Coordinates of C-alpha atoms in Angstrom, one line a residue:
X416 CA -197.5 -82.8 -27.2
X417 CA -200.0 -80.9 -25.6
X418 CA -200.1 -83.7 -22.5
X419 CA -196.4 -83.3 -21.6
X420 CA -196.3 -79.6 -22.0
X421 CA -199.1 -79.7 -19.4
X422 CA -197.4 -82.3 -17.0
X423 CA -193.6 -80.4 -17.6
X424 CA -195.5 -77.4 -16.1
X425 CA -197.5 -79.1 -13.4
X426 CA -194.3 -81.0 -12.4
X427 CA -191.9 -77.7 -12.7
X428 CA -194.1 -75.3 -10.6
X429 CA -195.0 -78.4 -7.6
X430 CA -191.2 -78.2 -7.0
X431 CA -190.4 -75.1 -7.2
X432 CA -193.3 -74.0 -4.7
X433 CA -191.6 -76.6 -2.4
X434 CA -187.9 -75.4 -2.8
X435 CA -189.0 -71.7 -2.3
X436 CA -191.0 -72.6 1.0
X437 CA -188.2 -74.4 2.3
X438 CA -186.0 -71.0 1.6
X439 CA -189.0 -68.8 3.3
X440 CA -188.6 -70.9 6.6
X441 CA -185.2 -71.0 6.6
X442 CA -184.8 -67.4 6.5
X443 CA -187.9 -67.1 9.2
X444 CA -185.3 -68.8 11.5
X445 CA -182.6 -67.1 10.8
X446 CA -183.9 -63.7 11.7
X447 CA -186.2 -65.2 14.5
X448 CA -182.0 -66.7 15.7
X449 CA -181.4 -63.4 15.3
X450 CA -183.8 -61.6 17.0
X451 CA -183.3 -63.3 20.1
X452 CA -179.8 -63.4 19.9
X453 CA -180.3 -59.4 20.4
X454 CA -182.9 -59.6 22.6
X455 CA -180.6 -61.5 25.0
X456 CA -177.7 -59.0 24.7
X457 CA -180.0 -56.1 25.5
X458 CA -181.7 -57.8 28.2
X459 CA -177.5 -58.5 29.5
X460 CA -176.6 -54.8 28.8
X461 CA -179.8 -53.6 31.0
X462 CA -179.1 -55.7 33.8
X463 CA -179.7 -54.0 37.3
X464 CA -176.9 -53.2 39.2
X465 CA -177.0 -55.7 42.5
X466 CA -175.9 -54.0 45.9
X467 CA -174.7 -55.6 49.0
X468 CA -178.3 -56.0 51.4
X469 CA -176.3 -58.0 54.5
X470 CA -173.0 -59.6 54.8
X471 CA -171.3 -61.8 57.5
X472 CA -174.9 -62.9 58.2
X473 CA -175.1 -66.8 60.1
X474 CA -176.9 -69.6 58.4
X475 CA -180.3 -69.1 60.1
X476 CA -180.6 -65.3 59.8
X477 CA -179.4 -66.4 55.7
X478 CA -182.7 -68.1 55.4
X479 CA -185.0 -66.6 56.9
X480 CA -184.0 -63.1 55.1
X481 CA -184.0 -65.1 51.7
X482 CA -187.5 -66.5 52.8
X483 CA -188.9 -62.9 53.2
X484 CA -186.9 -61.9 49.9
X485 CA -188.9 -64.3 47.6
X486 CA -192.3 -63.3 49.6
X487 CA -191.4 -59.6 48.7
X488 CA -190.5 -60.9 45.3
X489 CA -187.3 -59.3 45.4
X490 CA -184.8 -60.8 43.5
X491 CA -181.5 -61.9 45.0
X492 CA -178.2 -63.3 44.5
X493 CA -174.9 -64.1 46.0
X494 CA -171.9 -62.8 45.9
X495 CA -169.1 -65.1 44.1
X496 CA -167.9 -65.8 48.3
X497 CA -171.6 -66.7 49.3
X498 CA -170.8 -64.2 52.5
X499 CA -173.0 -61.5 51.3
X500 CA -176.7 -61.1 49.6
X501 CA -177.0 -58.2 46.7
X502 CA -180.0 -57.5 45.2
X503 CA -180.9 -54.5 43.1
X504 CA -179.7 -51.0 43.8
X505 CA -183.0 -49.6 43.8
X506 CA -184.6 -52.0 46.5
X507 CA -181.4 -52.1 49.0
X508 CA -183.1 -49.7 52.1
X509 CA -186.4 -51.0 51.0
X510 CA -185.9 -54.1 51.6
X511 CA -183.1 -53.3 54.6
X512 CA -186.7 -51.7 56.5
X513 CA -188.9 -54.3 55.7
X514 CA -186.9 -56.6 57.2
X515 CA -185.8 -54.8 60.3
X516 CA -189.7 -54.8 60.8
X517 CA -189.5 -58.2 60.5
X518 CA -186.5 -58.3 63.2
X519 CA -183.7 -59.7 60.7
X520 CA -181.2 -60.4 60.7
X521 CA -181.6 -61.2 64.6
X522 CA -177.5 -61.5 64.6
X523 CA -177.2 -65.2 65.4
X524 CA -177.6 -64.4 69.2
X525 CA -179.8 -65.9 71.6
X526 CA -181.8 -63.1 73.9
X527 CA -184.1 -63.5 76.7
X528 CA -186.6 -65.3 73.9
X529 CA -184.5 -68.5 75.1
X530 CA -186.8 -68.5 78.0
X531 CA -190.0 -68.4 76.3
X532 CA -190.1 -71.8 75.3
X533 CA -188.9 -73.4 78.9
X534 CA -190.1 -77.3 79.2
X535 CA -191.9 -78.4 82.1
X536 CA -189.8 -80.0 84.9
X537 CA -186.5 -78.9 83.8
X538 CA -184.0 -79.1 87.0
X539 CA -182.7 -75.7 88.0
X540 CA -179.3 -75.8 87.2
X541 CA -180.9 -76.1 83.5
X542 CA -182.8 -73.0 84.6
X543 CA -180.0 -71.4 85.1
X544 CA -178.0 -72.3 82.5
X545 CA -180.1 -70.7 80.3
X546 CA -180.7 -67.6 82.2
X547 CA -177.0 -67.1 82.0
X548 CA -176.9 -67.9 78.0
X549 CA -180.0 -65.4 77.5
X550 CA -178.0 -63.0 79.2
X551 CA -174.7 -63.2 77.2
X552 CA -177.1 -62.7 74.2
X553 CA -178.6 -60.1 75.4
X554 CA -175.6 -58.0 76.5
X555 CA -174.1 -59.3 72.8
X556 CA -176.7 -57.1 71.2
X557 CA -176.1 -54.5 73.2
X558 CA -172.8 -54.1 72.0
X559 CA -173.4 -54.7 68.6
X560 CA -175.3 -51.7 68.4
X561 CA -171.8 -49.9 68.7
X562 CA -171.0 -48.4 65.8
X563 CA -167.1 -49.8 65.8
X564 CA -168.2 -53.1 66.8
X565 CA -169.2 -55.9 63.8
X566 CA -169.6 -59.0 66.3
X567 CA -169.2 -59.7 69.9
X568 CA -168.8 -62.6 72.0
X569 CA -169.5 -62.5 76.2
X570 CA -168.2 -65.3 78.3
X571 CA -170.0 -64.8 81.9
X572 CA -168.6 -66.8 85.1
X573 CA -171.0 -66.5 88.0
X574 CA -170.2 -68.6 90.8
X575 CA -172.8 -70.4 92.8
X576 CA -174.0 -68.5 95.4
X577 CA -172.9 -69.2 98.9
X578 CA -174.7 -68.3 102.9
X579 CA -170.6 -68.1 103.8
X580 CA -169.1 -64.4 103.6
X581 CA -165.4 -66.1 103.4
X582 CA -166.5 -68.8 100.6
X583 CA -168.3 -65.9 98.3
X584 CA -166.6 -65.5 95.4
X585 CA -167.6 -62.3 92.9
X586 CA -168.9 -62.9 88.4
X587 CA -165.8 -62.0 86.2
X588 CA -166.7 -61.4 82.5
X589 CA -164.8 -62.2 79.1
X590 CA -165.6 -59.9 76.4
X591 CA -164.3 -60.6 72.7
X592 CA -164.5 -57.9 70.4
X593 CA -164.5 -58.0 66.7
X594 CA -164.4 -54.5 65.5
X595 CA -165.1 -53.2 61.8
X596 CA -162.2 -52.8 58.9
X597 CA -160.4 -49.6 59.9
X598 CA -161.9 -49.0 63.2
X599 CA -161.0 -49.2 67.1
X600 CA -162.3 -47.9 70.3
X601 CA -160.5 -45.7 72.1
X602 CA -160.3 -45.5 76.6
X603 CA -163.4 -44.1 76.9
X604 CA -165.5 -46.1 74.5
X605 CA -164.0 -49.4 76.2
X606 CA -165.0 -47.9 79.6
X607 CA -168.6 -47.6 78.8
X608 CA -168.1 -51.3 77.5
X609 CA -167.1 -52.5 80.8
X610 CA -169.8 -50.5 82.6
X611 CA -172.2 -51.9 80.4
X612 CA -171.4 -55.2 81.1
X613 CA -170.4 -55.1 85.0
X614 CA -174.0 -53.0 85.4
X615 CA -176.1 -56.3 83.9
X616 CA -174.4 -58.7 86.3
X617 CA -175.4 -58.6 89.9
X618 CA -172.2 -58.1 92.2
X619 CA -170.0 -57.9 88.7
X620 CA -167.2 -55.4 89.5
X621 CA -165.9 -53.2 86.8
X622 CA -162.0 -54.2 87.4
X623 CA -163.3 -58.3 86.7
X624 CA -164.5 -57.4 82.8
X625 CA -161.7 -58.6 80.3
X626 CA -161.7 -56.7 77.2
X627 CA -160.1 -57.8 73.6
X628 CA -160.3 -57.3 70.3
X629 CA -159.9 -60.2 67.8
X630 CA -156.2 -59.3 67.5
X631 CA -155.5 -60.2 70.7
X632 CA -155.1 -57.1 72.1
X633 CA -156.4 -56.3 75.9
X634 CA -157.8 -53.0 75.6
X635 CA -159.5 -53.2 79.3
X636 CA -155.8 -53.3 81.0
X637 CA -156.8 -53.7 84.6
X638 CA -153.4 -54.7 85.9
X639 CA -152.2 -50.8 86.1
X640 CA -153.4 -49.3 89.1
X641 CA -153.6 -45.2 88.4
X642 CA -150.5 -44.0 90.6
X643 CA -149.7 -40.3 92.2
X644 CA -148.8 -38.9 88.7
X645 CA -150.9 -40.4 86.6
X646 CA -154.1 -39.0 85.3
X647 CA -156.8 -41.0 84.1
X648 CA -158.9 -40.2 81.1
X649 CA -161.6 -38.3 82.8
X650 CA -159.1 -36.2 84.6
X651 CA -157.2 -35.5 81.1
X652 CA -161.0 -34.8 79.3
X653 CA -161.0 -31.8 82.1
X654 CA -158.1 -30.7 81.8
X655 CA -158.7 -30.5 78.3
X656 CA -162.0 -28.8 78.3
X657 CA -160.7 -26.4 80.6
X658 CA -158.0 -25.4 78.4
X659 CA -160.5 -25.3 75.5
X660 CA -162.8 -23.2 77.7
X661 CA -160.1 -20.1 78.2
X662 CA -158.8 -20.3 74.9
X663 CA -162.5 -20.0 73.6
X664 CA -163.2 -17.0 76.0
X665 CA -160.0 -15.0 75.2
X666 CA -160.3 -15.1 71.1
X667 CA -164.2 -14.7 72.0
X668 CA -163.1 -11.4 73.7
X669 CA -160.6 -10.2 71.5
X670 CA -162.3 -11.5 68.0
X671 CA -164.6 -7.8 68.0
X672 CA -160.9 -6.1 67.6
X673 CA -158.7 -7.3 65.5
X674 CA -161.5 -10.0 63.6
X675 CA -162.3 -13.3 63.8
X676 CA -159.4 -14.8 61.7
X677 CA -156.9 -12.1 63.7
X678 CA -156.4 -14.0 67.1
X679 CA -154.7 -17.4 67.9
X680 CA -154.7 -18.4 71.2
X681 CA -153.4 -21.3 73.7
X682 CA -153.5 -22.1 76.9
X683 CA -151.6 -24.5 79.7
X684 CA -153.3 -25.2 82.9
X685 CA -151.6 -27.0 86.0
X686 CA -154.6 -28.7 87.9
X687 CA -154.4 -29.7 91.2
X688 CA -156.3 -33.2 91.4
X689 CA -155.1 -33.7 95.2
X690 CA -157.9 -33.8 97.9
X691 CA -156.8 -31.6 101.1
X692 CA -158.9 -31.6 104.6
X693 CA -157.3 -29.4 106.9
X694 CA -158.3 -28.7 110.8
X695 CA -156.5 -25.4 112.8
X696 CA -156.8 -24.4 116.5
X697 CA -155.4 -21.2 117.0
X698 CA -154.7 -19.7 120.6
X699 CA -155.1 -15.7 120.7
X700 CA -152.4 -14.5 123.6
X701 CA -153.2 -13.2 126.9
X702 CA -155.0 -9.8 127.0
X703 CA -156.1 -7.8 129.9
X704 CA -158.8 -8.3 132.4
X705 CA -160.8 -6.0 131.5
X706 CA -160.9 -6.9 127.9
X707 CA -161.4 -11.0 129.2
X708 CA -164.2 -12.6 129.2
X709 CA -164.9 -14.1 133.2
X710 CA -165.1 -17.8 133.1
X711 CA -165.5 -18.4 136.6
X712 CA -165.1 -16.5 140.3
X713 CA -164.5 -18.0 143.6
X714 CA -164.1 -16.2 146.5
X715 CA -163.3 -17.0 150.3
X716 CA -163.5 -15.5 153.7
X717 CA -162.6 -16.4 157.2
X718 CA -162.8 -14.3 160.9
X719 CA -160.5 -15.1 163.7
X720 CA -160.7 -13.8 167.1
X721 CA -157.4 -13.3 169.4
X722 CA -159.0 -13.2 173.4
X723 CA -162.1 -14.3 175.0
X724 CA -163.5 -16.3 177.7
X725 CA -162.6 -20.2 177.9
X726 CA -164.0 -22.7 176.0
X727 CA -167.3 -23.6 176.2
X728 CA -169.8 -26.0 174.8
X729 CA -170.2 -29.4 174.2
X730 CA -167.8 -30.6 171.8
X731 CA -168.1 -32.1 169.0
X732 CA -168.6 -31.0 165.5
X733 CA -172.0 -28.4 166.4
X734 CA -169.3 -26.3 168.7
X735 CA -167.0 -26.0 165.9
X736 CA -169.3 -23.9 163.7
X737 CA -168.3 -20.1 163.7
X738 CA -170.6 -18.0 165.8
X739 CA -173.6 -16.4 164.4
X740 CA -174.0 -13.0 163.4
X741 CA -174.8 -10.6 166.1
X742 CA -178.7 -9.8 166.2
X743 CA -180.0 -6.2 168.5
X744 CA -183.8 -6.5 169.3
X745 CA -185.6 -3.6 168.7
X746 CA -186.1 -3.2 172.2
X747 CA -183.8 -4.3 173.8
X748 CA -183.4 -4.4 177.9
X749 CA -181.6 -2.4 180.1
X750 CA -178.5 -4.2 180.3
X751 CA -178.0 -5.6 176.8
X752 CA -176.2 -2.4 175.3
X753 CA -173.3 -3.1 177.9
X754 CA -173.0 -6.8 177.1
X755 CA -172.8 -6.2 173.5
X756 CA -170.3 -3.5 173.4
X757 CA -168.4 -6.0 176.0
X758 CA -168.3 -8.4 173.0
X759 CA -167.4 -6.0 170.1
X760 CA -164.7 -4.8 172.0
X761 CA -163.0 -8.4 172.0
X762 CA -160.2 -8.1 168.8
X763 CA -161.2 -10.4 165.5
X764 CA -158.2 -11.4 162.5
X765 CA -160.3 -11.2 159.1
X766 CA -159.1 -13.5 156.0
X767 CA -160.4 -13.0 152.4
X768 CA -159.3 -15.1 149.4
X769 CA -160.9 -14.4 145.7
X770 CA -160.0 -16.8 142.3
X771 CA -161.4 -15.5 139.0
X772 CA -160.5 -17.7 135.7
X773 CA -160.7 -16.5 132.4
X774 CA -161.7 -17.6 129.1
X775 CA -159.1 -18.7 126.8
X776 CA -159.4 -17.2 123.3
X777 CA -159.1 -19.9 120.5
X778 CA -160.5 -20.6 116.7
X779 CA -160.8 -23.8 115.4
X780 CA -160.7 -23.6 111.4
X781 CA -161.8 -26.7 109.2
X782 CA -160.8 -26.4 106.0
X783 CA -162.2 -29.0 103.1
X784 CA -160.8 -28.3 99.4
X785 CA -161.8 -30.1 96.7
X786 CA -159.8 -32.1 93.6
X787 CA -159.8 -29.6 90.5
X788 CA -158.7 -26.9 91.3
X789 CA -156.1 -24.6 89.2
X790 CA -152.8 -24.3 90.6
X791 CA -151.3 -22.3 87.5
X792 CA -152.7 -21.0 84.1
X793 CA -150.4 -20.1 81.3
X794 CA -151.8 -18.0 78.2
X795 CA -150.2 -17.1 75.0
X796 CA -152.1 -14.6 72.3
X797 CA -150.8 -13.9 69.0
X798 CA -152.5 -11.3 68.0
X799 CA -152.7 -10.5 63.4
X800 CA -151.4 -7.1 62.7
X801 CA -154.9 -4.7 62.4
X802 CA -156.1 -4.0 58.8
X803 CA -156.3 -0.4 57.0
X804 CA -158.6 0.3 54.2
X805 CA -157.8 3.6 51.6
X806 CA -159.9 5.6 49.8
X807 CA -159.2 3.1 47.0
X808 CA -160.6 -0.2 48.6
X809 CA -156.9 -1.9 49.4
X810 CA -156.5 -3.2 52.1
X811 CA -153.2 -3.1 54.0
X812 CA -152.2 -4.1 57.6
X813 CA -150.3 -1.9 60.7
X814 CA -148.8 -2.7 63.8
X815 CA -150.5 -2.5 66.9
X816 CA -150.0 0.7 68.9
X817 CA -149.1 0.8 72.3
X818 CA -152.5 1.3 73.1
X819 CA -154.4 -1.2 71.8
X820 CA -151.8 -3.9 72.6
X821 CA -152.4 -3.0 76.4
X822 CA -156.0 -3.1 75.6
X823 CA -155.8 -6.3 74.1
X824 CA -153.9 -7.6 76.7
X825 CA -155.8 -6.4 80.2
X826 CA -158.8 -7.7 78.3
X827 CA -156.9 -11.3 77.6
X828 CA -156.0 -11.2 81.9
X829 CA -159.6 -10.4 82.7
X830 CA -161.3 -13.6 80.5
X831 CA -158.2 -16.1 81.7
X832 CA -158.9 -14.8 84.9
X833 CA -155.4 -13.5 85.5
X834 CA -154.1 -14.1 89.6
X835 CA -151.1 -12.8 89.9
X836 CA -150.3 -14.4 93.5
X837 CA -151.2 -18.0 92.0
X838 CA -148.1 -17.3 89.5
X839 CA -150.2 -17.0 86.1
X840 CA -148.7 -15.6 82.7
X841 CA -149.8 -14.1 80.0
X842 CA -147.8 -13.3 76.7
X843 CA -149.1 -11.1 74.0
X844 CA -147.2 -10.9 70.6
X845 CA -148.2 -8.5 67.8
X846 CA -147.2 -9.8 64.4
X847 CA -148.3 -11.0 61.0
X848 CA -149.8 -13.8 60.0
X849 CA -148.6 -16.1 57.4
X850 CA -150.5 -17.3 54.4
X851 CA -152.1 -20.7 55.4
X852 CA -150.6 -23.2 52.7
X853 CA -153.3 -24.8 50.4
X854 CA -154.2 -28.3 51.2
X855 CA -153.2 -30.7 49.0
X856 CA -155.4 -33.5 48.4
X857 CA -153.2 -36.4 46.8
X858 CA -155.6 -37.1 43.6
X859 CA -157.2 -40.4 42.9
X860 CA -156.5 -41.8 39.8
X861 CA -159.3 -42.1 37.5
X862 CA -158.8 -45.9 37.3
X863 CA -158.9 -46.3 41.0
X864 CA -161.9 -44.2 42.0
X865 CA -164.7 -46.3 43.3
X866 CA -167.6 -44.5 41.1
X867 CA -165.9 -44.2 38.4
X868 CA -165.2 -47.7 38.5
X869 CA -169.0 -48.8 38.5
X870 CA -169.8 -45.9 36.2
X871 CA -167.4 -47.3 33.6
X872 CA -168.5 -51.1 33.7
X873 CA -172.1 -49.7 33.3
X874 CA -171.5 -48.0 30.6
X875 CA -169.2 -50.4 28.7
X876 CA -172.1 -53.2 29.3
X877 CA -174.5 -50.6 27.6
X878 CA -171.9 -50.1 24.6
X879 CA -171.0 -53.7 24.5
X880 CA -174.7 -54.4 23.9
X881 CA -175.3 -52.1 21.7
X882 CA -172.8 -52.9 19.6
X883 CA -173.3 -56.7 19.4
X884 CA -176.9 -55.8 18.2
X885 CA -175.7 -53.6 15.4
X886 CA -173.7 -55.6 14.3
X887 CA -175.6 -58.8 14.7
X888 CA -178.4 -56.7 12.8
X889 CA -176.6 -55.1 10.0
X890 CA -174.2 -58.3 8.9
X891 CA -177.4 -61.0 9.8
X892 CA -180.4 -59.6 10.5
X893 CA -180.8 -57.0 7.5
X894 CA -179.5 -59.3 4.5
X895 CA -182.0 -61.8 5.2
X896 CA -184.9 -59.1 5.7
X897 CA -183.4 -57.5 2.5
X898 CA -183.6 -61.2 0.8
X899 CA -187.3 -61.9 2.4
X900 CA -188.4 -58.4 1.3
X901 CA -187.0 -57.7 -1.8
X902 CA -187.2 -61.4 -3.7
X903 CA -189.7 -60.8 -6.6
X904 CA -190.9 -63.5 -9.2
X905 CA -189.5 -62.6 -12.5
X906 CA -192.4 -61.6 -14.4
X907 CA -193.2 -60.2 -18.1
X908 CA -190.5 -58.7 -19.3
X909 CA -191.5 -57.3 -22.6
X910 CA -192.3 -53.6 -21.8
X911 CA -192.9 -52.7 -25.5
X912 CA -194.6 -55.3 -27.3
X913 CA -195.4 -58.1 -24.2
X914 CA -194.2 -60.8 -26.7
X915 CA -192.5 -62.7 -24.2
X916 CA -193.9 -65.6 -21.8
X917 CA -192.2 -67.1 -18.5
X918 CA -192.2 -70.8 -18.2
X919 CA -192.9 -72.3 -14.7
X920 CA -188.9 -73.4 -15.0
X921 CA -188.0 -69.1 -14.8
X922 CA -186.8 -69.7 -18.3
X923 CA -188.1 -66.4 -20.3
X924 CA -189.7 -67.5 -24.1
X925 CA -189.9 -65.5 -26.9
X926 CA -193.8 -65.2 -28.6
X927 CA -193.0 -64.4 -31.8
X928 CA -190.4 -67.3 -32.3
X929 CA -191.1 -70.6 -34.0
X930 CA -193.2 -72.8 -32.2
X931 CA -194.4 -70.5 -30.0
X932 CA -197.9 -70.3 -31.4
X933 CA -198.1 -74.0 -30.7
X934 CA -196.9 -73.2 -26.9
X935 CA -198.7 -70.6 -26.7
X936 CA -202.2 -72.1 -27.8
X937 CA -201.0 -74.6 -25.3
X938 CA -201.1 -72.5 -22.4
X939 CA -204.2 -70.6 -23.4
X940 CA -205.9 -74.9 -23.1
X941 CA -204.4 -75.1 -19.7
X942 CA -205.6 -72.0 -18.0
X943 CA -209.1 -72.6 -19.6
X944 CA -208.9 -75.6 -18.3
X945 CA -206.9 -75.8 -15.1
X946 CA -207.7 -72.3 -13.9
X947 CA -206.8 -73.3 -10.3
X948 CA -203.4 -74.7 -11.2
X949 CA -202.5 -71.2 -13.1
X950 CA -203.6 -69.2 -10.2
X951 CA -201.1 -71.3 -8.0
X952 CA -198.9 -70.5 -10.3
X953 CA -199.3 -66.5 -10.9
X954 CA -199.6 -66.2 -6.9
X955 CA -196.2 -68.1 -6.3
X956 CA -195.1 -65.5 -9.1
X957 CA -196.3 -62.7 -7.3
X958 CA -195.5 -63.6 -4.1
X959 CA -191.4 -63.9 -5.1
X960 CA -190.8 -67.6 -5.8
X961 CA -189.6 -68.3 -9.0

């Protein structure tokens, strides 16, 4: 009897320490399931928020920025198109200026570096070749650096050169333009374009660069020469700033009168773009001699005699002179007074001419004016009626008097610069302004505004998360702590009078009944035997199994 007590209770506790240990790793799984069940979901609702880095990027400039991405151990992905690289919010400039260090993304174009690596013995037109595509590239980048301008494309056609004048033909230039979403380039912009491009080509003129967009449309429209009436867009830019200018100096002048928020004023000016030259030669009319100037004087004289003795002489040209002047020595002889009054007595006709030519008055006036100049200014000023303060701090607003509206409006002619014989006009009203309106601002639905957008998806991660883990923990996780925790062998129960014994089968015995003493005496042999076996027995107990 005492033999199969001891081997029902050897046999009894061997499989019920095996049954309970398969329990206790069963429900070590479970939550260890669980546990990283909620691990993963808060891991997923921390997540970092990926940011564009580049977009629209080529294939090679793709992998060398992934390359330098893994060497900064950065980590990447891309987007669900593959035309764009996000990584983590926090690391998009950081990473954006370590790799403009690096020079990426290099833009897929070809720059002067095309030259560096030139093989011996290439033939020139090779050489050339390649100047012409490190050019493109070059001037590519150039315009990429353009704020309006995602990616451009230069097509370059420079003729061979030629030691003929008449067979010398001059570069034209292709230039496609892809612009950004929402954005264009307006007359100027696409001048500096061309200016840019005709100044890197040798013998490139400005009217041979073609200019599109990738719509199609020309935006460098060369076929429209500028006529007589038309202005181009420098002219308009003066017109406008000289418009901008008086307005700015009239409200400037007036502003210290009536207040800042008091004057409006416009202006209209009529330009003259024309470029005159203009040469005068202006004859005075005849004045009188004495008040003339004497250019030149020629005057002529001639003496003729009417009697005297015959002819004498040799002839020839010598005898034809006229006769000398008379000469009386000092002492003279005897008879030489009669012959010489002989000779003055003998008659003589005397012939004077005189010319005198004066100088002719004239002015010649060259007159050069240059392209710019105003032809006509036209001004209006509305002037706010002039504000009055009580005693009491309210403020109410008056009329202008007579007075101050001349005031206002000699000091308005004198910063237009008024000229009344060019045909200017100036117009000053006196009333009161209007209320300016309130802008409205159309409002952006909630659903549609961009941060609230992100906002809203980073929260409902986080909620999602946390939710999945309460749950998760509070129908999984704390049952099966509760059960691993709270599971206690079912020991002794006889408070009072601890006559009660549990078999190794969790079957509770009553001491005091019949056959217990048996049993009982039983079980005292065993554990003074078998201690070890008992102490497996009272630890499974105490450690929960039953």
């Amino acid at each position: 009897m005492a033999a199969a007590t001891d081997a029902a209770i050897i046999n009894g506790g061997t499989m019920g320490s095996v049954s309970q240990m398969g329990n206790k790793l069963l429900l070590l799984a479970g939550v260890a399931a669980v546990i990283a069940v909620m691990a993963v979901f808060w891991l997923w609702s921390q997540q970092p928020d990926y940011r564009v880095l580049f977009s629209n990027y080529s294939d090679k400039d793709g992998g060398a920025i992934v390359a330098a991405l893994e060497k900064m151990n950065v980590p990447y992905k891309f987007s669900d198109s593959g035309t764009a690289i996000l990584v983590p919010a926090a690391q998009v400039h950081q990473a954006r200026l370590k790799l403009a260090a690096d020079g990426l993304p290099k833009g897929g174009n070809i720059g002067f570096e095309l030259l560096e690596n030139q093989k011996f013995g290439v033939s020139q037109f090779v050489e050339q070749v390649n100047f012409q595509r490190a050019l493109e590239g070059e001037l590519e980048r150039s315009i990429q650096s353009i704020g309006a301008v995602e990616v451009a494309r230069i097509h370059l056609a420079i003729p061979k050169a030629s030691v003929f004048v008449r067979d010398q033909q001059k570069p034209t230039a292709s230039v496609l333009l892809n612009l950004r979403a929402g954005r264009s380039l307006d007359a100027q912009q696409v001048g500096a374009v061309v200016h840019l491009v005709a100044s890197s080509v040798p013998d490139l003129p400005a009217e041979n660069v073609t200019v599109v967009d990738q719509n199609g449309n020309l935006l460098s429209d060369t076929s429209k020469k500028m006529g007589a009436n038309n202005l181009d867009p420098t002219q308009l830019k003066y017109v406008d700033d000289m418009q901008q200018s008086i307005v700015k100096r009239v409200e400037s002048i007036i502003s210290p009168i009536v207040g800042a928020k008091n004057v409006r004023a416009e202006a209209s000016a009529e330009i003259d773009f024309s470029s005159l030259e203009q040469a005068a030669e202006t004859y005075k009319p005849n004045q009188k001699p004495d008040d003339a100037v004497v250019r030149s004087m020629q005057s002529n004289e001639s003496l003729t005699s009417n009697g005297g003795g015959a002819a004498s002489g040799v002839p020839g040209a010598l005898s034809n002179q006229p006769p000398a002047n008379a000469t009386a020595p000092i002492n003279a002889p005897a008879g030489a007074d009669a012959t010489a009054g002989a000779a003055a007595a003998i008659p003589v006709n005397s012939q004077k001419n005189m010319t005198t030519n004066y100088e002719v008055d004239k002015t010649v006036k060259y007159v050069q004016q240059a392209m710019g100049g105003i032809k006509r200014l036209n001004v209006a000023v509305v002037v706010n009626n002039m504000p009055v303060t009580d005693k009491k701090g309210n403020v109410t607003y008056r009329p202008l008097t007579a007075a101050e509206k001349k005031q206002i409006n000699d000091l308005a002619m004198q910063a237009m610069g008024f000229d009344k014989e060019r045909g200017d006009a100036l117009t000053v009203v006196n009333s009161s302004f209007a209320g300016e309106p309130a802008e409205i601002v159309p409002e952006v639905p909630l659903w549609k505004n961009p941060e609230t957008i992100e906002y809203t998806k980073d929260a409902l991660r986080f909620i999602v998360g946390i939710l999945v883990l309460f749950l998760v923990y509070s129908r999984a996780l704390k049952p099966m702590l509760n059960k691993l925790m709270t599971a206690s062998p079912k020991l002794l129960n006889a408070p009072e009078n601890q006559d009660s014994i549990v078999n190794l089968s969790g079957e509770q015995t009553k001491l005091g009944g019949p056959g217990n003493d048996q049993l009982l005496a039983t079980a005292k042999q065993i554990a003074k035997d078998n201690p070890r076996m008992v102490a497996s027995v009272v630890a499974n107990w105490t450690n929960g199994n039953e």
